[in-house]
Structures are given as C-alpha cells and as structure tokens.
C-alpha cells in the first residue's frame, strides 16, 4: 500500500521511480561498478529505493542506517551491525563460518553478537564478508543510509576507500540527504580526500511532478478502496508539492481523519520534525542562530544572493560581509535545507517553508 508510512521494502508498495530503480539494479549487477551514490533532499524516497532495489536484486546485503538511533555512537553502531548481520544469516547461512572467525563475534542460531568492539572489528567483519563473497562468486552489498552521518567515526572515509580498493566482493551503496556533507565524504572537491577520484554511479531522487503527485495520491486512495474528490488531491499537492514522504503521510492521515484535518496534521507533525532537524543544525552554530533563521524566513520565496544580502542587512540593521553570507548559504545548501536553482536560493521542503513563515525571530 502506497500510504503505509514506514520505509517501503516491496516493489508493489513503491510508486514509480522506474528509471532510478532500474539504474540501481543494473549497477548492482554490473561487476565493474564499485560504488553507487543515492542523493536527494529529505523524504524523497532514498531509503525505500535502497530497500526495494536490494530486495529485487536478490543480492546478499547489509544495510546500516544512521537515522535508526536517536543517539549514534560506537555502541549503537555495533548493535545495528549485529542486527543487520543477523538478518543476513537468515538467508545466507554459509556466511556464519566466516563471521565466526572474527574476534569478538559470537553466533547462536541466527543471532549474531559482538562481545568485543575493537577498532579493527568492523574492518575484520568486512574482510570476512569479502572472503565469503569471493568463495560464493557473488558480491555482497554494503549500504550506508545517511552515509554522511557516519563521518563521526574517525577515518570512516579511509575505511570506505579501503573497501573500494581492496575488497572487490563488497559493493558500496551510499545514500544521503545532506548533499554537501556527502560530497565531502566522497572527496568531490578535495583531491587529497581518501575517496577522491574513484568513479561511482549517482542516482538522484527527484520530487514528483504535479501530475505524478496527483497520480500517486489517486492510486493510494484507490488501493485503500476510497473514492476521493479530485479537488482534494490538487489541494494536497499544492501544499506538499511533489515530496513523496509528505504525500504519503497526508494520505495515511486522510484515510483516518479526512482531507482537511489530514492537511493540518501533516503540517503540524511535519513542522515538529523539520524544526527538530533544523535545531540539530543550529545547536552547533549558536552564534549565528538569528542569522540563519532570518535567512530561512527570507527564503520562503526564491531570492538571489544579492537579494538575500539586502534583506538580511535590513532585518538585522547591520551589514553582513559577503564572505559570511556565502558561508551561511553554502551551509544551508550543504545540509539540504536550501536549494540553489539557477541563481536563486529557496527552502527545499514545503513543510519547512511553511514553518519558516511562522518563525518569530
Ligand atoms: N516510491 C514510493 N512509493 C510509495 N511511498 C514512498 C515512496 N518513496 C517513499 N515513500 C514513502 O515516503 C516516506 C519517506 O520515504 P523514505 O524514508 O524512503 O525517504 P528518504 O528520502 O529516505 O527520507 P529521509 O530523508 O527522511 O531519510 C515513507 O513514508 C515512505 O513510505
Ligand atoms: Mg532515509
């Protein structure tokens, strides 16, 4: 069902995105592809694409999702790894022998645990998976969802480069919504970065067009056996644009509380979520908080760099240097809050846009 709010795993619950899905599956099966990168602003379906694509490919895989835990640490990382590897054991029992050889790994039945979490443990696990892949003649896919968040681990990019260069039976998939940070991880602008210069395939998750968004909603209601007024569909798409995550949540709510309340609820719940994401960003930039919020409030309508500068200086009643403004805008783009389209900047997400309009600074 399209309106199930969780991350999608099955093709029949996953609307369209045929091109992206075909590319993913083709590249997963292409022996010479070492790494696939999935980019897209928040709630465009990256996590669902990974899961549906991997399940359709039939390849063994391990998915590590940084957003699964509220507090991300070495311990939660190993808990997540243990649960992903246990899941792998369900379908590929023969991997057990290889994983058991890693110091600190214990397996009972189909449950894997780490009794020891040393600095090389993860690398040793990857080496064991690679050996197993080589033995079976089949690659194993290692997917990092919200890959940029793993940068909190020292030398994470070097580890990926090691996998890329030496573990040829481990194929990498990296997904992320904070495009600038993902580029930093990939070493896009820094030749000395560990992953720099290594080729990969990029898949960009786009928002749905207006027609696609309406079709998605129409089909979602049809699956639930509900006939809905076309005007409501138009209305929902004007509020939530083509962001499939918000449209799904709206559909889920509309089936329960009706159209109008579903719009209000999605905006309310969504605002809480986007404000939390924004607070995480602002909490490590306390001195510039007012400036960032003022910029966001201005960017509820698309503006050029000079227009932002004029607007910000007028609101704060002081001049902001060109260098500072460029830095603020770059950070907002890097973290996926703002998009630059041609020469204009604008808030990427319709719910954040609506929350920013109501900001009291
Ligand atoms: N193609 C699709 N068909 C049906 N529902 C979808 C599709 N893509 C995403 N969704 C729904 O949209 C929501 C967001 O999807 P998902 O978590 O996969 O996106 P994401 O880009 O990983 O989001 P985030 O940036 O929050 O991690 C989920 O409720 C999911 O069920
Ligand atoms: Mg996701």
GROMACS .gro file of C-alpha atoms and ligand atoms in nm:
model
  393
    1UNK     CA    1   0.000   0.000   0.000
    2UNK     CA    2   0.140   0.339  -0.101
    3UNK     CA    3   0.013   0.511   0.214
    4UNK     CA    4   0.191   0.286   0.463
    5UNK     CA    5   0.407   0.535   0.645
    6UNK     CA    6   0.717   0.317   0.703
    7UNK     CA    7   1.012   0.282   0.467
    8UNK     CA    8   0.898   0.070   0.171
    9UNK     CA    9   1.054  -0.271   0.110
   10UNK     CA   10   0.839  -0.421  -0.165
   11UNK     CA   11   0.801  -0.319  -0.528
   12UNK     CA   12   0.420  -0.322  -0.512
   13UNK     CA   13   0.423  -0.060  -0.233
   14UNK     CA   14   0.670   0.159  -0.417
   15UNK     CA   15   0.527   0.406  -0.666
   16UNK     CA   16   0.706   0.463  -1.000
   17UNK     CA   17   1.072   0.566  -0.988
   18UNK     CA   18   1.128   0.300  -1.254
   19UNK     CA   19   1.430   0.469  -1.401
   20UNK     CA   20   1.602   0.507  -1.062
   21UNK     CA   21   1.516   0.151  -0.965
   22UNK     CA   22   1.637   0.009  -1.298
   23UNK     CA   23   1.963   0.200  -1.274
   24UNK     CA   24   2.018   0.079  -0.919
   25UNK     CA   25   1.955  -0.286  -1.008
   26UNK     CA   26   2.161  -0.265  -1.326
   27UNK     CA   27   2.456  -0.113  -1.140
   28UNK     CA   28   2.426  -0.361  -0.855
   29UNK     CA   29   2.460  -0.637  -1.113
   30UNK     CA   30   2.737  -0.467  -1.303
   31UNK     CA   31   3.063  -0.631  -1.200
   32UNK     CA   32   3.274  -0.327  -1.261
   33UNK     CA   33   3.063  -0.088  -1.051
   34UNK     CA   34   3.222  -0.046  -0.710
   35UNK     CA   35   3.004   0.224  -0.560
   36UNK     CA   36   2.656   0.370  -0.608
   37UNK     CA   37   2.558   0.704  -0.454
   38UNK     CA   38   2.193   0.797  -0.398
   39UNK     CA   39   2.127   1.165  -0.338
   40UNK     CA   40   1.810   1.358  -0.274
   41UNK     CA   41   1.661   1.609  -0.035
   42UNK     CA   42   1.480   1.476   0.270
   43UNK     CA   43   1.179   1.250   0.231
   44UNK     CA   44   1.220   1.182  -0.140
   45UNK     CA   45   1.236   0.803  -0.101
   46UNK     CA   46   1.609   0.722  -0.079
   47UNK     CA   47   1.577   0.465   0.199
   48UNK     CA   48   1.284   0.298   0.024
   49UNK     CA   49   1.470   0.288  -0.308
   50UNK     CA   50   1.767   0.113  -0.143
   51UNK     CA   51   1.548  -0.147   0.024
   52UNK     CA   52   1.323  -0.218  -0.274
   53UNK     CA   53   1.622  -0.225  -0.513
   54UNK     CA   54   1.826  -0.457  -0.294
   55UNK     CA   55   1.539  -0.693  -0.238
   56UNK     CA   56   1.465  -0.704  -0.613
   57UNK     CA   57   1.832  -0.763  -0.697
   58UNK     CA   58   1.832  -1.076  -0.481
   59UNK     CA   59   2.191  -0.994  -0.378
   60UNK     CA   60   2.303  -1.052  -0.020
   61UNK     CA   61   2.321  -0.721   0.162
   62UNK     CA   62   2.379  -0.539   0.486
   63UNK     CA   63   2.206  -0.204   0.538
   64UNK     CA   64   2.336   0.035   0.802
   65UNK     CA   65   2.103   0.327   0.870
   66UNK     CA   66   2.238   0.614   1.075
   67UNK     CA   67   1.891   0.752   1.148
   68UNK     CA   68   1.772   0.438   1.321
   69UNK     CA   69   1.906   0.561   1.652
   70UNK     CA   70   1.847   0.886   1.828
   71UNK     CA   71   2.198   0.880   1.970
   72UNK     CA   72   2.454   0.747   1.733
   73UNK     CA   73   2.768   0.606   1.895
   74UNK     CA   74   3.017   0.322   1.851
   75UNK     CA   75   2.795   0.101   2.067
   76UNK     CA   76   2.475   0.170   1.875
   77UNK     CA   77   2.672   0.120   1.554
   78UNK     CA   78   2.775  -0.231   1.659
   79UNK     CA   79   2.422  -0.310   1.777
   80UNK     CA   80   2.294  -0.209   1.435
   81UNK     CA   81   2.567  -0.407   1.260
   82UNK     CA   82   2.485  -0.713   1.470
   83UNK     CA   83   2.117  -0.691   1.383
   84UNK     CA   84   2.188  -0.639   1.009
   85UNK     CA   85   2.428  -0.934   1.004
   86UNK     CA   86   2.176  -1.149   1.190
   87UNK     CA   87   1.926  -1.063   0.917
   88UNK     CA   88   2.180  -1.168   0.655
   89UNK     CA   89   2.224  -1.503   0.833
   90UNK     CA   90   1.854  -1.574   0.784
   91UNK     CA   91   1.902  -1.603   0.410
   92UNK     CA   92   2.273  -1.688   0.380
   93UNK     CA   93   2.366  -1.938   0.650
   94UNK     CA   94   2.705  -2.014   0.495
   95UNK     CA   95   2.834  -1.668   0.593
   96UNK     CA   96   2.827  -1.780   0.956
   97UNK     CA   97   3.155  -1.971   0.929
   98UNK     CA   98   3.336  -1.661   0.801
   99UNK     CA   99   3.191  -1.419   1.054
  100UNK     CA  100   3.267  -1.653   1.343
  101UNK     CA  101   3.638  -1.621   1.266
  102UNK     CA  102   3.627  -1.250   1.362
  103UNK     CA  103   3.748  -1.183   1.716
  104UNK     CA  104   3.455  -1.082   1.936
  105UNK     CA  105   3.181  -1.225   1.714
  106UNK     CA  106   2.956  -1.491   1.859
  107UNK     CA  107   2.670  -1.656   1.676
  108UNK     CA  108   2.398  -1.862   1.833
  109UNK     CA  109   2.126  -1.982   1.600
  110UNK     CA  110   2.064  -1.685   1.371
  111UNK     CA  111   2.163  -1.421   1.624
  112UNK     CA  112   2.498  -1.254   1.595
  113UNK     CA  113   2.650  -1.054   1.879
  114UNK     CA  114   2.966  -0.858   1.938
  115UNK     CA  115   3.128  -0.932   2.271
  116UNK     CA  116   3.430  -0.725   2.175
  117UNK     CA  117   3.423  -0.399   1.980
  118UNK     CA  118   3.780  -0.313   1.897
  119UNK     CA  119   3.898  -0.053   1.649
  120UNK     CA  120   3.958  -0.319   1.383
  121UNK     CA  121   3.646  -0.526   1.446
  122UNK     CA  122   3.439  -0.366   1.169
  123UNK     CA  123   3.723  -0.395   0.916
  124UNK     CA  124   3.763  -0.762   1.007
  125UNK     CA  125   3.391  -0.818   0.957
  126UNK     CA  126   3.416  -0.660   0.612
  127UNK     CA  127   3.713  -0.876   0.527
  128UNK     CA  128   3.521  -1.186   0.634
  129UNK     CA  129   3.225  -1.082   0.416
  130UNK     CA  130   3.459  -1.026   0.124
  131UNK     CA  131   3.612  -1.371   0.164
  132UNK     CA  132   3.269  -1.525   0.175
  133UNK     CA  133   3.164  -1.332  -0.137
  134UNK     CA  134   3.476  -1.449  -0.319
  135UNK     CA  135   3.404  -1.806  -0.219
  136UNK     CA  136   3.043  -1.788  -0.343
  137UNK     CA  137   3.138  -1.583  -0.650
  138UNK     CA  138   2.866  -1.331  -0.562
  139UNK     CA  139   2.917  -0.975  -0.434
  140UNK     CA  140   2.769  -0.862  -0.105
  141UNK     CA  141   2.624  -0.512  -0.091
  142UNK     CA  142   2.711  -0.285   0.198
  143UNK     CA  143   2.469   0.008   0.211
  144UNK     CA  144   2.514   0.313   0.434
  145UNK     CA  145   2.191   0.508   0.463
  146UNK     CA  146   2.255   0.874   0.555
  147UNK     CA  147   2.620   0.794   0.492
  148UNK     CA  148   2.741   1.144   0.588
  149UNK     CA  149   2.634   1.077   0.949
  150UNK     CA  150   2.896   0.802   0.975
  151UNK     CA  151   3.162   1.071   0.948
  152UNK     CA  152   3.151   1.094   1.328
  153UNK     CA  153   3.367   0.780   1.319
  154UNK     CA  154   3.732   0.867   1.273
  155UNK     CA  155   3.868   0.774   0.931
  156UNK     CA  156   3.535   0.649   0.802
  157UNK     CA  157   3.622   0.776   0.453
  158UNK     CA  158   3.954   0.590   0.463
  159UNK     CA  159   3.768   0.272   0.554
  160UNK     CA  160   3.538   0.315   0.254
  161UNK     CA  161   3.841   0.373   0.032
  162UNK     CA  162   3.994   0.052   0.167
  163UNK     CA  163   3.676  -0.141   0.083
  164UNK     CA  164   3.662   0.022  -0.259
  165UNK     CA  165   4.023  -0.062  -0.344
  166UNK     CA  166   4.081  -0.400  -0.183
  167UNK     CA  167   3.756  -0.577  -0.100
  168UNK     CA  168   3.631  -0.638  -0.450
  169UNK     CA  169   3.342  -0.862  -0.341
  170UNK     CA  170   3.192  -0.588  -0.125
  171UNK     CA  171   2.994  -0.335  -0.327
  172UNK     CA  172   2.916   0.002  -0.168
  173UNK     CA  173   2.589   0.196  -0.171
  174UNK     CA  174   2.586   0.536  -0.003
  175UNK     CA  175   2.271   0.744   0.038
  176UNK     CA  176   2.231   1.087   0.189
  177UNK     CA  177   2.016   1.396   0.207
  178UNK     CA  178   2.288   1.633   0.327
  179UNK     CA  179   2.438   1.668  -0.017
  180UNK     CA  180   2.729   1.890   0.077
  181UNK     CA  181   2.843   1.655   0.351
  182UNK     CA  182   2.803   1.356   0.124
  183UNK     CA  183   3.023   1.531  -0.132
  184UNK     CA  184   3.276   1.596   0.142
  185UNK     CA  185   3.278   1.225   0.226
  186UNK     CA  186   3.324   1.141  -0.141
  187UNK     CA  187   3.607   1.394  -0.168
  188UNK     CA  188   3.433   1.572  -0.454
  189UNK     CA  189   3.628   1.896  -0.417
  190UNK     CA  190   3.932   1.769  -0.231
  191UNK     CA  191   4.183   1.567  -0.428
  192UNK     CA  192   4.361   1.452  -0.114
  193UNK     CA  193   4.045   1.301   0.039
  194UNK     CA  194   4.060   0.920   0.063
  195UNK     CA  195   3.772   0.852  -0.178
  196UNK     CA  196   3.860   1.126  -0.422
  197UNK     CA  197   3.890   1.029  -0.788
  198UNK     CA  198   3.719   0.692  -0.752
  199UNK     CA  199   3.439   0.654  -1.004
  200UNK     CA  200   3.084   0.585  -0.891
  201UNK     CA  201   2.730   0.595  -1.027
  202UNK     CA  202   2.498   0.865  -0.895
  203UNK     CA  203   2.121   0.831  -0.868
  204UNK     CA  204   1.928   1.147  -0.784
  205UNK     CA  205   1.587   1.112  -0.621
  206UNK     CA  206   1.366   1.388  -0.750
  207UNK     CA  207   1.039   1.528  -0.631
  208UNK     CA  208   0.734   1.409  -0.819
  209UNK     CA  209   0.591   1.638  -1.087
  210UNK     CA  210   0.245   1.778  -1.016
  211UNK     CA  211   0.083   1.515  -1.241
  212UNK     CA  212   0.282   1.230  -1.083
  213UNK     CA  213   0.198   1.351  -0.732
  214UNK     CA  214  -0.173   1.357  -0.814
  215UNK     CA  215  -0.150   1.012  -0.972
  216UNK     CA  216   0.031   0.883  -0.661
  217UNK     CA  217  -0.245   1.010  -0.431
  218UNK     CA  218  -0.525   0.891  -0.659
  219UNK     CA  219  -0.372   0.544  -0.677
  220UNK     CA  220  -0.305   0.537  -0.299
  221UNK     CA  221  -0.671   0.612  -0.224
  222UNK     CA  222  -0.779   0.356  -0.484
  223UNK     CA  223  -0.564   0.089  -0.313
  224UNK     CA  224  -0.742   0.170   0.013
  225UNK     CA  225  -1.080   0.143  -0.162
  226UNK     CA  226  -1.166   0.510  -0.109
  227UNK     CA  227  -1.301   0.750  -0.372
  228UNK     CA  228  -1.171   1.099  -0.318
  229UNK     CA  229  -1.266   1.434  -0.459
  230UNK     CA  230  -1.013   1.542  -0.725
  231UNK     CA  231  -1.011   1.893  -0.576
  232UNK     CA  232  -0.867   1.750  -0.254
  233UNK     CA  233  -0.584   1.586  -0.447
  234UNK     CA  234  -0.499   1.918  -0.615
  235UNK     CA  235  -0.516   2.089  -0.280
  236UNK     CA  236  -0.281   1.840  -0.108
  237UNK     CA  237  -0.028   1.865  -0.390
  238UNK     CA  238  -0.026   2.245  -0.371
  239UNK     CA  239   0.061   2.220  -0.002
  240UNK     CA  240   0.309   1.931  -0.008
  241UNK     CA  241   0.448   1.974  -0.356
  242UNK     CA  242   0.595   1.654  -0.503
  243UNK     CA  243   0.763   1.538  -0.180
  244UNK     CA  244   0.657   1.175  -0.164
  245UNK     CA  245   0.719   1.146   0.211
  246UNK     CA  246   0.469   1.424   0.297
  247UNK     CA  247   0.219   1.299   0.039
  248UNK     CA  248   0.237   0.952   0.195
  249UNK     CA  249   0.181   1.090   0.544
  250UNK     CA  250  -0.106   1.306   0.421
  251UNK     CA  251  -0.266   1.001   0.252
  252UNK     CA  252  -0.221   0.792   0.565
  253UNK     CA  253  -0.392   1.061   0.774
  254UNK     CA  254  -0.663   1.137   0.518
  255UNK     CA  255  -0.779   0.774   0.535
  256UNK     CA  256  -0.829   0.823   0.908
  257UNK     CA  257  -0.939   1.180   0.968
  258UNK     CA  258  -1.043   1.316   0.627
  259UNK     CA  259  -0.883   1.566   0.393
  260UNK     CA  260  -0.881   1.896   0.585
  261UNK     CA  261  -0.761   1.754   0.914
  262UNK     CA  262  -0.501   1.544   0.732
  263UNK     CA  263  -0.351   1.861   0.583
  264UNK     CA  264  -0.341   2.028   0.925
  265UNK     CA  265  -0.199   1.720   1.097
  266UNK     CA  266   0.070   1.660   0.836
  267UNK     CA  267   0.176   2.024   0.857
  268UNK     CA  268   0.180   2.014   1.237
  269UNK     CA  269   0.362   1.682   1.274
  270UNK     CA  270   0.588   1.763   0.981
  271UNK     CA  271   0.677   2.104   1.127
  272UNK     CA  272   0.785   1.939   1.451
  273UNK     CA  273   1.010   1.705   1.258
  274UNK     CA  274   1.168   1.970   1.034
  275UNK     CA  275   1.217   2.204   1.330
  276UNK     CA  276   1.397   1.928   1.514
  277UNK     CA  277   1.624   1.875   1.213
  278UNK     CA  278   1.685   2.249   1.199
  279UNK     CA  279   1.755   2.267   1.573
  280UNK     CA  280   2.021   1.997   1.536
  281UNK     CA  281   2.185   2.212   1.273
  282UNK     CA  282   2.156   2.535   1.477
  283UNK     CA  283   2.268   2.382   1.805
  284UNK     CA  284   2.627   2.363   1.680
  285UNK     CA  285   2.610   2.718   1.540
  286UNK     CA  286   2.466   2.914   1.835
  287UNK     CA  287   2.628   3.249   1.750
  288UNK     CA  288   2.478   3.259   1.402
  289UNK     CA  289   2.134   3.129   1.503
  290UNK     CA  290   1.942   3.453   1.440
  291UNK     CA  291   2.116   3.500   1.108
  292UNK     CA  292   2.030   3.153   0.986
  293UNK     CA  293   1.669   3.186   1.095
  294UNK     CA  294   1.637   3.527   0.931
  295UNK     CA  295   1.780   3.389   0.607
  296UNK     CA  296   1.535   3.098   0.617
  297UNK     CA  297   1.244   3.331   0.673
  298UNK     CA  298   1.356   3.535   0.372
  299UNK     CA  299   1.395   3.221   0.160
  300UNK     CA  300   1.029   3.125   0.178
  301UNK     CA  301   1.035   3.300  -0.160
  302UNK     CA  302   1.322   3.241  -0.405
  303UNK     CA  303   1.590   3.509  -0.384
  304UNK     CA  304   1.926   3.575  -0.545
  305UNK     CA  305   2.240   3.609  -0.335
  306UNK     CA  306   2.221   3.993  -0.354
  307UNK     CA  307   1.856   3.993  -0.255
  308UNK     CA  308   1.932   3.778   0.050
  309UNK     CA  309   2.213   4.012   0.141
  310UNK     CA  310   1.992   4.319   0.115
  311UNK     CA  311   1.709   4.151   0.307
  312UNK     CA  312   1.933   4.019   0.583
  313UNK     CA  313   2.113   4.351   0.633
  314UNK     CA  314   1.780   4.535   0.651
  315UNK     CA  315   1.632   4.293   0.906
  316UNK     CA  316   1.941   4.282   1.128
  317UNK     CA  317   2.010   4.651   1.077
  318UNK     CA  318   2.374   4.584   1.004
  319UNK     CA  319   2.582   4.479   0.706
  320UNK     CA  320   2.686   4.115   0.678
  321UNK     CA  321   3.011   4.055   0.496
  322UNK     CA  322   2.997   3.883   0.156
  323UNK     CA  323   3.215   3.603   0.287
  324UNK     CA  324   2.988   3.535   0.583
  325UNK     CA  325   2.672   3.534   0.375
  326UNK     CA  326   2.827   3.296   0.121
  327UNK     CA  327   2.924   3.069   0.412
  328UNK     CA  328   2.571   3.071   0.562
  329UNK     CA  329   2.407   2.993   0.229
  330UNK     CA  330   2.658   2.722   0.150
  331UNK     CA  331   2.595   2.556   0.486
  332UNK     CA  332   2.218   2.566   0.438
  333UNK     CA  333   2.259   2.407   0.094
  334UNK     CA  334   2.513   2.151   0.222
  335UNK     CA  335   2.274   2.032   0.490
  336UNK     CA  336   1.984   2.012   0.246
  337UNK     CA  337   1.767   2.289   0.392
  338UNK     CA  338   1.802   2.521   0.097
  339UNK     CA  339   1.839   2.454  -0.273
  340UNK     CA  340   2.005   2.671  -0.532
  341UNK     CA  341   1.805   2.664  -0.851
  342UNK     CA  342   1.971   2.858  -1.132
  343UNK     CA  343   2.080   3.171  -0.950
  344UNK     CA  344   1.815   3.171  -0.681
  345UNK     CA  345   1.808   3.020  -0.333
  346UNK     CA  346   1.490   2.877  -0.184
  347UNK     CA  347   1.385   2.647   0.102
  348UNK     CA  348   1.381   2.294  -0.035
  349UNK     CA  349   1.096   2.149   0.170
  350UNK     CA  350   0.736   2.276   0.158
  351UNK     CA  351   0.678   2.195   0.527
  352UNK     CA  352   0.995   2.374   0.637
  353UNK     CA  353   0.883   2.664   0.418
  354UNK     CA  354   0.550   2.678   0.597
  355UNK     CA  355   0.722   2.652   0.938
  356UNK     CA  356   0.970   2.926   0.842
  357UNK     CA  357   0.688   3.164   0.751
  358UNK     CA  358   0.561   3.140   1.109
  359UNK     CA  359   0.904   3.185   1.269
  360UNK     CA  360   0.931   3.452   1.535
  361UNK     CA  361   1.289   3.567   1.544
  362LIG     N1  362   0.808   0.540  -0.433
  362LIG     C1  363   0.739   0.542  -0.320
  362LIG     N2  364   0.614   0.491  -0.315
  362LIG     C2  365   0.539   0.495  -0.203
  362LIG     N3  366   0.581   0.552  -0.089
  362LIG     C3  367   0.705   0.604  -0.086
  362LIG     C4  368   0.791   0.600  -0.200
  362LIG     N4  369   0.907   0.660  -0.168
  362LIG     C5  370   0.895   0.698  -0.039
  362LIG     N5  371   0.775   0.666   0.011
  362LIG     C6  372   0.725   0.698   0.145
  362LIG     O1  373   0.772   0.829   0.179
  362LIG     C7  374   0.826   0.835   0.310
  362LIG     C8  375   0.973   0.872   0.304
  362LIG     O2  376   1.042   0.769   0.237
  362LIG     P1  377   1.192   0.729   0.269
  362LIG     O3  378   1.210   0.720   0.415
  362LIG     O4  379   1.223   0.613   0.184
  362LIG     O5  380   1.263   0.860   0.211
  362LIG     P2  381   1.407   0.920   0.246
  362LIG     O6  382   1.446   1.003   0.129
  362LIG     O7  383   1.497   0.812   0.289
  362LIG     O8  384   1.369   1.013   0.368
  362LIG     P3  385   1.469   1.076   0.480
  362LIG     O9  386   1.538   1.189   0.413
  362LIG    O10  387   1.372   1.121   0.588
  362LIG    O11  388   1.560   0.966   0.524
  362LIG     C9  389   0.798   0.699   0.371
  362LIG    O12  390   0.675   0.708   0.439
  362LIG    C10  391   0.783   0.606   0.251
  362LIG    O13  392   0.693   0.504   0.279
  363LIG    MG1  393   1.607   0.784   0.462
   0.00000   0.00000   0.00000
